[in-house]
Amino acid sequence: MNDGVRLNIRPFLSASLRKGGRAGASILRWKPNIHWRKDRGEEPKSIRPVADYPWFWSCPGSGSDDDRTDFTGGPEFDGNRWNDLHYTIAAKQAARAHFRRRQGALSEVTT
């Protein structure tokens, strides 16, 4: 099942009814058959460079919010997708500018 579906259905399953309903179904008629565990293996290292995909590079697992803010990638590739990383607007703008510069350099080489 797509991660977007699992993400979007959580509020409906966590809502509570005063009475009635089926066990575990919350406000839905039936409890959906959703597996909440990870459904994919590790990502390949060769197509996930640290500059473009820092969230695949060994995030501090029990780190504080400061460790997880503007995380630029750890020393080792672990292949797991770390979802609770937070990037400031300045970090996002710098990444977009870097991408535009790189795209411009590639277009000059190909022409």
Coordinates of N, CA and C in Angstrom, one line a residue:
M1 N 0.8 -1.2 0.0 CA 0.0 0.0 0.0 C 0.9 1.2 0.0
N2 N 0.5 2.2 -0.7 CA 1.2 3.5 -0.8 C 1.3 4.2 0.6
D3 N 2.5 4.7 0.8 CA 2.7 5.4 2.1 C 1.8 6.6 2.3
G4 N 1.4 7.2 1.2 CA 0.4 8.3 1.3 C -0.9 7.9 1.8
V5 N -1.3 6.7 1.5 CA -2.6 6.2 2.0 C -2.5 5.9 3.5
R6 N -1.4 5.3 3.9 CA -1.2 5.0 5.3 C -1.1 6.3 6.1
L7 N -0.5 7.3 5.6 CA -0.3 8.6 6.2 C -1.7 9.3 6.4
N8 N -2.5 9.3 5.3 CA -3.7 10.0 5.3 C -4.9 9.3 6.1
I9 N -4.8 8.0 6.3 CA -5.8 7.3 7.0 C -5.7 7.3 8.5
R10 N -4.5 7.6 9.0 CA -4.2 7.6 10.4 C -5.2 8.4 11.3
P11 N -5.6 9.7 10.8 CA -6.5 10.4 11.7 C -7.9 9.7 11.8
F12 N -8.3 9.0 10.8 CA -9.6 8.3 10.8 C -9.5 7.1 11.7
L13 N -8.4 6.5 11.8 CA -8.2 5.3 12.7 C -8.0 5.7 14.1
S14 N -7.4 6.9 14.4 CA -7.2 7.3 15.7 C -8.3 8.0 16.4
A15 N -9.4 8.4 15.6 CA -10.5 9.0 16.2 C -11.3 8.0 17.0
S16 N -12.0 8.5 18.0 CA -12.7 7.6 18.9 C -14.2 7.9 18.9
L17 N -15.0 6.8 19.0 CA -16.4 7.0 19.1 C -16.9 6.8 20.5
R18 N -18.0 7.5 20.8 CA -18.5 7.3 22.2 C -19.0 5.9 22.5
K19 N -19.7 5.4 21.5 CA -20.3 4.0 21.7 C -20.4 3.4 20.3
G20 N -20.4 2.1 20.3 CA -20.7 1.3 19.1 C -19.5 1.2 18.2
G21 N -19.7 0.7 17.0 CA -18.6 0.5 16.0 C -17.9 -0.8 16.2
R22 N -17.1 -1.2 15.2 CA -16.4 -2.4 15.3 C -15.0 -2.1 16.0
A23 N -14.4 -3.2 16.6 CA -13.2 -3.0 17.3 C -12.1 -2.6 16.3
G24 N -11.4 -1.5 16.6 CA -10.2 -1.1 15.8 C -10.6 -0.3 14.5
A25 N -11.9 -0.2 14.2 CA -12.3 0.5 13.0 C -12.5 2.0 13.2
S26 N -12.6 2.4 14.4 CA -12.8 3.8 14.7 C -14.0 4.4 14.0
I27 N -13.9 5.4 13.2 CA -15.1 5.9 12.6 C -15.4 5.3 11.2
L28 N -14.6 4.3 10.8 CA -14.9 3.6 9.6 C -15.8 2.4 9.9
R29 N -16.4 1.8 8.8 CA -17.3 0.7 9.0 C -16.5 -0.6 9.4
W30 N -15.4 -0.8 8.7 CA -14.5 -1.9 9.0 C -13.1 -1.5 9.2
K31 N -12.4 -2.2 10.0 CA -11.0 -1.9 10.2 C -10.2 -2.3 8.9
P32 N -9.5 -1.4 8.3 CA -8.8 -1.7 7.0 C -7.6 -2.7 7.3
N33 N -7.3 -3.5 6.4 CA -6.2 -4.4 6.5 C -4.9 -3.7 6.0
I34 N -4.3 -2.9 6.9 CA -3.1 -2.2 6.6 C -1.9 -2.7 7.5
H35 N -0.8 -2.9 6.8 CA 0.4 -3.3 7.5 C 1.2 -2.0 7.8
W36 N 1.5 -1.7 9.0 CA 2.1 -0.5 9.4 C 3.6 -0.6 9.4
R37 N 4.2 -1.7 9.2 CA 5.6 -1.9 9.1 C 6.2 -1.4 7.8
K38 N 7.5 -1.3 7.8 CA 8.2 -0.9 6.5 C 8.0 -1.9 5.5
D39 N 7.6 -1.5 4.2 CA 7.3 -2.5 3.2 C 8.4 -2.6 2.1
R40 N 9.5 -1.9 2.3 CA 10.5 -2.0 1.3 C 11.9 -2.3 1.9
G41 N 12.8 -2.8 1.1 CA 14.1 -3.0 1.6 C 14.9 -1.7 1.6
E42 N 16.2 -1.8 1.6 CA 17.1 -0.6 1.6 C 17.2 0.0 0.2
E43 N 17.5 1.2 0.2 CA 17.7 1.9 -1.1 C 19.1 1.7 -1.6
P44 N 19.3 1.7 -2.9 CA 20.7 1.5 -3.4 C 21.5 2.7 -3.2
K45 N 22.7 2.5 -2.8 CA 23.7 3.6 -2.5 C 24.1 4.3 -3.8
S46 N 24.2 3.6 -4.9 CA 24.7 4.2 -6.1 C 23.9 5.3 -6.7
I47 N 22.6 5.3 -6.4 CA 21.7 6.3 -7.0 C 21.3 7.3 -5.9
R48 N 21.8 7.3 -4.7 CA 21.4 8.2 -3.6 C 22.6 8.9 -3.0
P49 N 23.2 9.9 -3.8 CA 24.3 10.6 -3.2 C 23.9 11.5 -2.0
V50 N 24.9 11.7 -1.1 CA 24.6 12.4 0.2 C 24.2 13.8 -0.1
A51 N 24.7 14.5 -1.1 CA 24.4 15.9 -1.3 C 22.9 16.0 -1.8
D52 N 22.4 15.0 -2.5 CA 21.0 15.1 -2.9 C 20.0 14.4 -2.0
Y53 N 20.4 13.4 -1.3 CA 19.5 12.6 -0.5 C 20.1 12.4 0.9
P54 N 20.2 13.5 1.7 CA 20.8 13.3 3.1 C 20.0 12.4 4.0
W55 N 18.7 12.2 3.7 CA 17.8 11.5 4.6 C 18.0 10.0 4.5
F56 N 18.9 9.5 3.6 CA 19.3 8.1 3.5 C 20.6 7.8 4.2
W57 N 21.2 8.8 4.8 CA 22.6 8.7 5.3 C 22.6 8.7 6.8
S58 N 22.5 7.6 7.5 CA 22.6 7.4 8.9 C 22.3 8.5 9.8
C59 N 21.0 8.8 9.9 CA 20.5 9.8 10.8 C 20.7 9.5 12.3
P60 N 20.9 10.5 13.1 CA 21.0 10.2 14.6 C 19.6 9.6 15.1
G61 N 19.5 8.4 15.3 CA 18.3 7.7 15.7 C 17.6 8.3 16.9
S62 N 18.3 8.5 18.0 CA 17.6 9.1 19.1 C 18.1 10.5 19.4
G63 N 18.5 11.2 18.3 CA 19.0 12.5 18.4 C 17.9 13.6 18.8
S64 N 18.4 14.7 19.3 CA 17.5 15.8 19.6 C 17.0 16.5 18.4
D65 N 16.1 17.4 18.6 CA 15.6 18.2 17.5 C 16.7 19.0 16.8
D66 N 17.7 19.4 17.6 CA 18.8 20.2 17.0 C 19.6 19.3 16.1
D67 N 19.7 18.0 16.4 CA 20.5 17.1 15.6 C 19.7 16.8 14.3
R68 N 18.4 16.8 14.3 CA 17.6 16.5 13.2 C 17.2 17.7 12.4
T69 N 17.6 18.9 12.7 CA 17.3 20.1 12.0 C 18.4 20.4 11.0
D70 N 18.1 20.6 9.8 CA 19.1 20.8 8.7 C 20.2 19.7 8.7
F71 N 19.7 18.5 8.8 CA 20.6 17.3 8.7 C 21.2 17.2 7.3
T72 N 22.5 17.2 7.2 CA 23.1 17.1 5.9 C 23.7 15.7 5.5
G73 N 23.4 14.7 6.3 CA 23.9 13.4 6.0 C 25.0 12.9 6.9
G74 N 24.9 11.7 7.3 CA 25.9 11.1 8.2 C 27.1 10.5 7.4
P75 N 28.0 9.9 8.1 CA 29.2 9.4 7.5 C 29.0 8.1 6.7
E76 N 27.9 7.4 7.1 CA 27.7 6.1 6.4 C 26.3 6.0 5.8
F77 N 26.2 5.3 4.7 CA 24.9 5.1 4.0 C 24.2 3.9 4.7
D78 N 23.0 4.1 5.2 CA 22.3 3.0 5.8 C 21.1 2.5 5.0
G79 N 20.7 3.3 4.0 CA 19.6 2.9 3.1 C 18.2 3.0 3.7
N80 N 18.1 3.4 4.9 CA 16.7 3.6 5.5 C 16.3 5.0 5.2
R81 N 15.0 5.2 5.1 CA 14.4 6.5 4.8 C 14.1 7.1 6.2
W82 N 14.7 8.2 6.6 CA 14.5 8.9 7.8 C 13.5 10.0 7.6
N83 N 12.3 9.9 8.2 CA 11.2 10.9 7.9 C 11.1 12.1 8.8
D84 N 11.6 12.0 10.0 CA 11.4 13.1 10.9 C 12.6 14.0 11.0
L85 N 13.1 14.4 9.8 CA 14.1 15.4 9.7 C 13.5 16.7 9.3
H86 N 14.0 17.8 9.8 CA 13.4 19.1 9.6 C 14.4 20.1 9.0
Y87 N 14.0 20.8 8.0 CA 14.9 21.7 7.3 C 14.3 23.1 7.3
T88 N 15.2 24.1 7.7 CA 14.7 25.5 7.7 C 14.6 26.0 6.3
I89 N 13.9 27.1 6.2 CA 13.7 27.7 4.9 C 15.0 28.1 4.2
A90 N 16.0 28.6 5.0 CA 17.3 28.9 4.5 C 18.0 27.7 3.9
A91 N 17.9 26.6 4.6 CA 18.5 25.3 4.1 C 17.8 24.9 2.8
K92 N 16.5 25.0 2.7 CA 15.8 24.6 1.5 C 16.2 25.5 0.3
Q93 N 16.3 26.8 0.6 CA 16.6 27.7 -0.5 C 18.0 27.5 -1.0
A94 N 19.0 27.2 0.0 CA 20.3 26.9 -0.4 C 20.4 25.6 -1.3
A95 N 19.6 24.6 -0.9 CA 19.6 23.4 -1.7 C 19.0 23.6 -3.1
R96 N 18.0 24.4 -3.2 CA 17.4 24.7 -4.5 C 18.4 25.5 -5.4
A97 N 19.1 26.5 -4.8 CA 20.1 27.2 -5.5 C 21.3 26.3 -6.0
H98 N 21.7 25.4 -5.1 CA 22.7 24.4 -5.5 C 22.2 23.6 -6.7
F99 N 21.0 23.2 -6.6 CA 20.4 22.3 -7.7 C 20.4 23.1 -9.0
R100 N 20.0 24.4 -9.0 CA 19.9 25.2 -10.2 C 21.3 25.4 -10.8
R101 N 22.3 25.7 -9.9 CA 23.7 25.8 -10.4 C 24.1 24.6 -11.1
R102 N 23.8 23.4 -10.5 CA 24.2 22.2 -11.0 C 23.5 21.9 -12.4
Q103 N 22.2 22.2 -12.4 CA 21.5 22.0 -13.7 C 22.0 22.9 -14.8
G104 N 22.4 24.1 -14.4 CA 23.0 25.1 -15.4 C 24.3 24.6 -15.9
A105 N 25.1 24.0 -15.1 CA 26.4 23.5 -15.5 C 26.2 22.3 -16.4
L106 N 25.2 21.4 -16.1 CA 25.0 20.3 -16.9 C 24.5 20.7 -18.3
S107 N 23.6 21.7 -18.4 CA 23.1 22.1 -19.7 C 24.1 22.8 -20.5
E108 N 25.1 23.4 -19.9 CA 26.2 24.0 -20.7 C 27.1 22.9 -21.3
V109 N 27.3 21.8 -20.6 CA 28.1 20.7 -21.0 C 27.4 20.0 -22.2
T110 N 26.1 19.8 -22.1 CA 25.4 19.1 -23.2 C 25.2 19.9 -24.5
T111 N 25.3 21.2 -24.4 CA 25.1 22.0 -25.6 C 26.4 22.4 -26.3

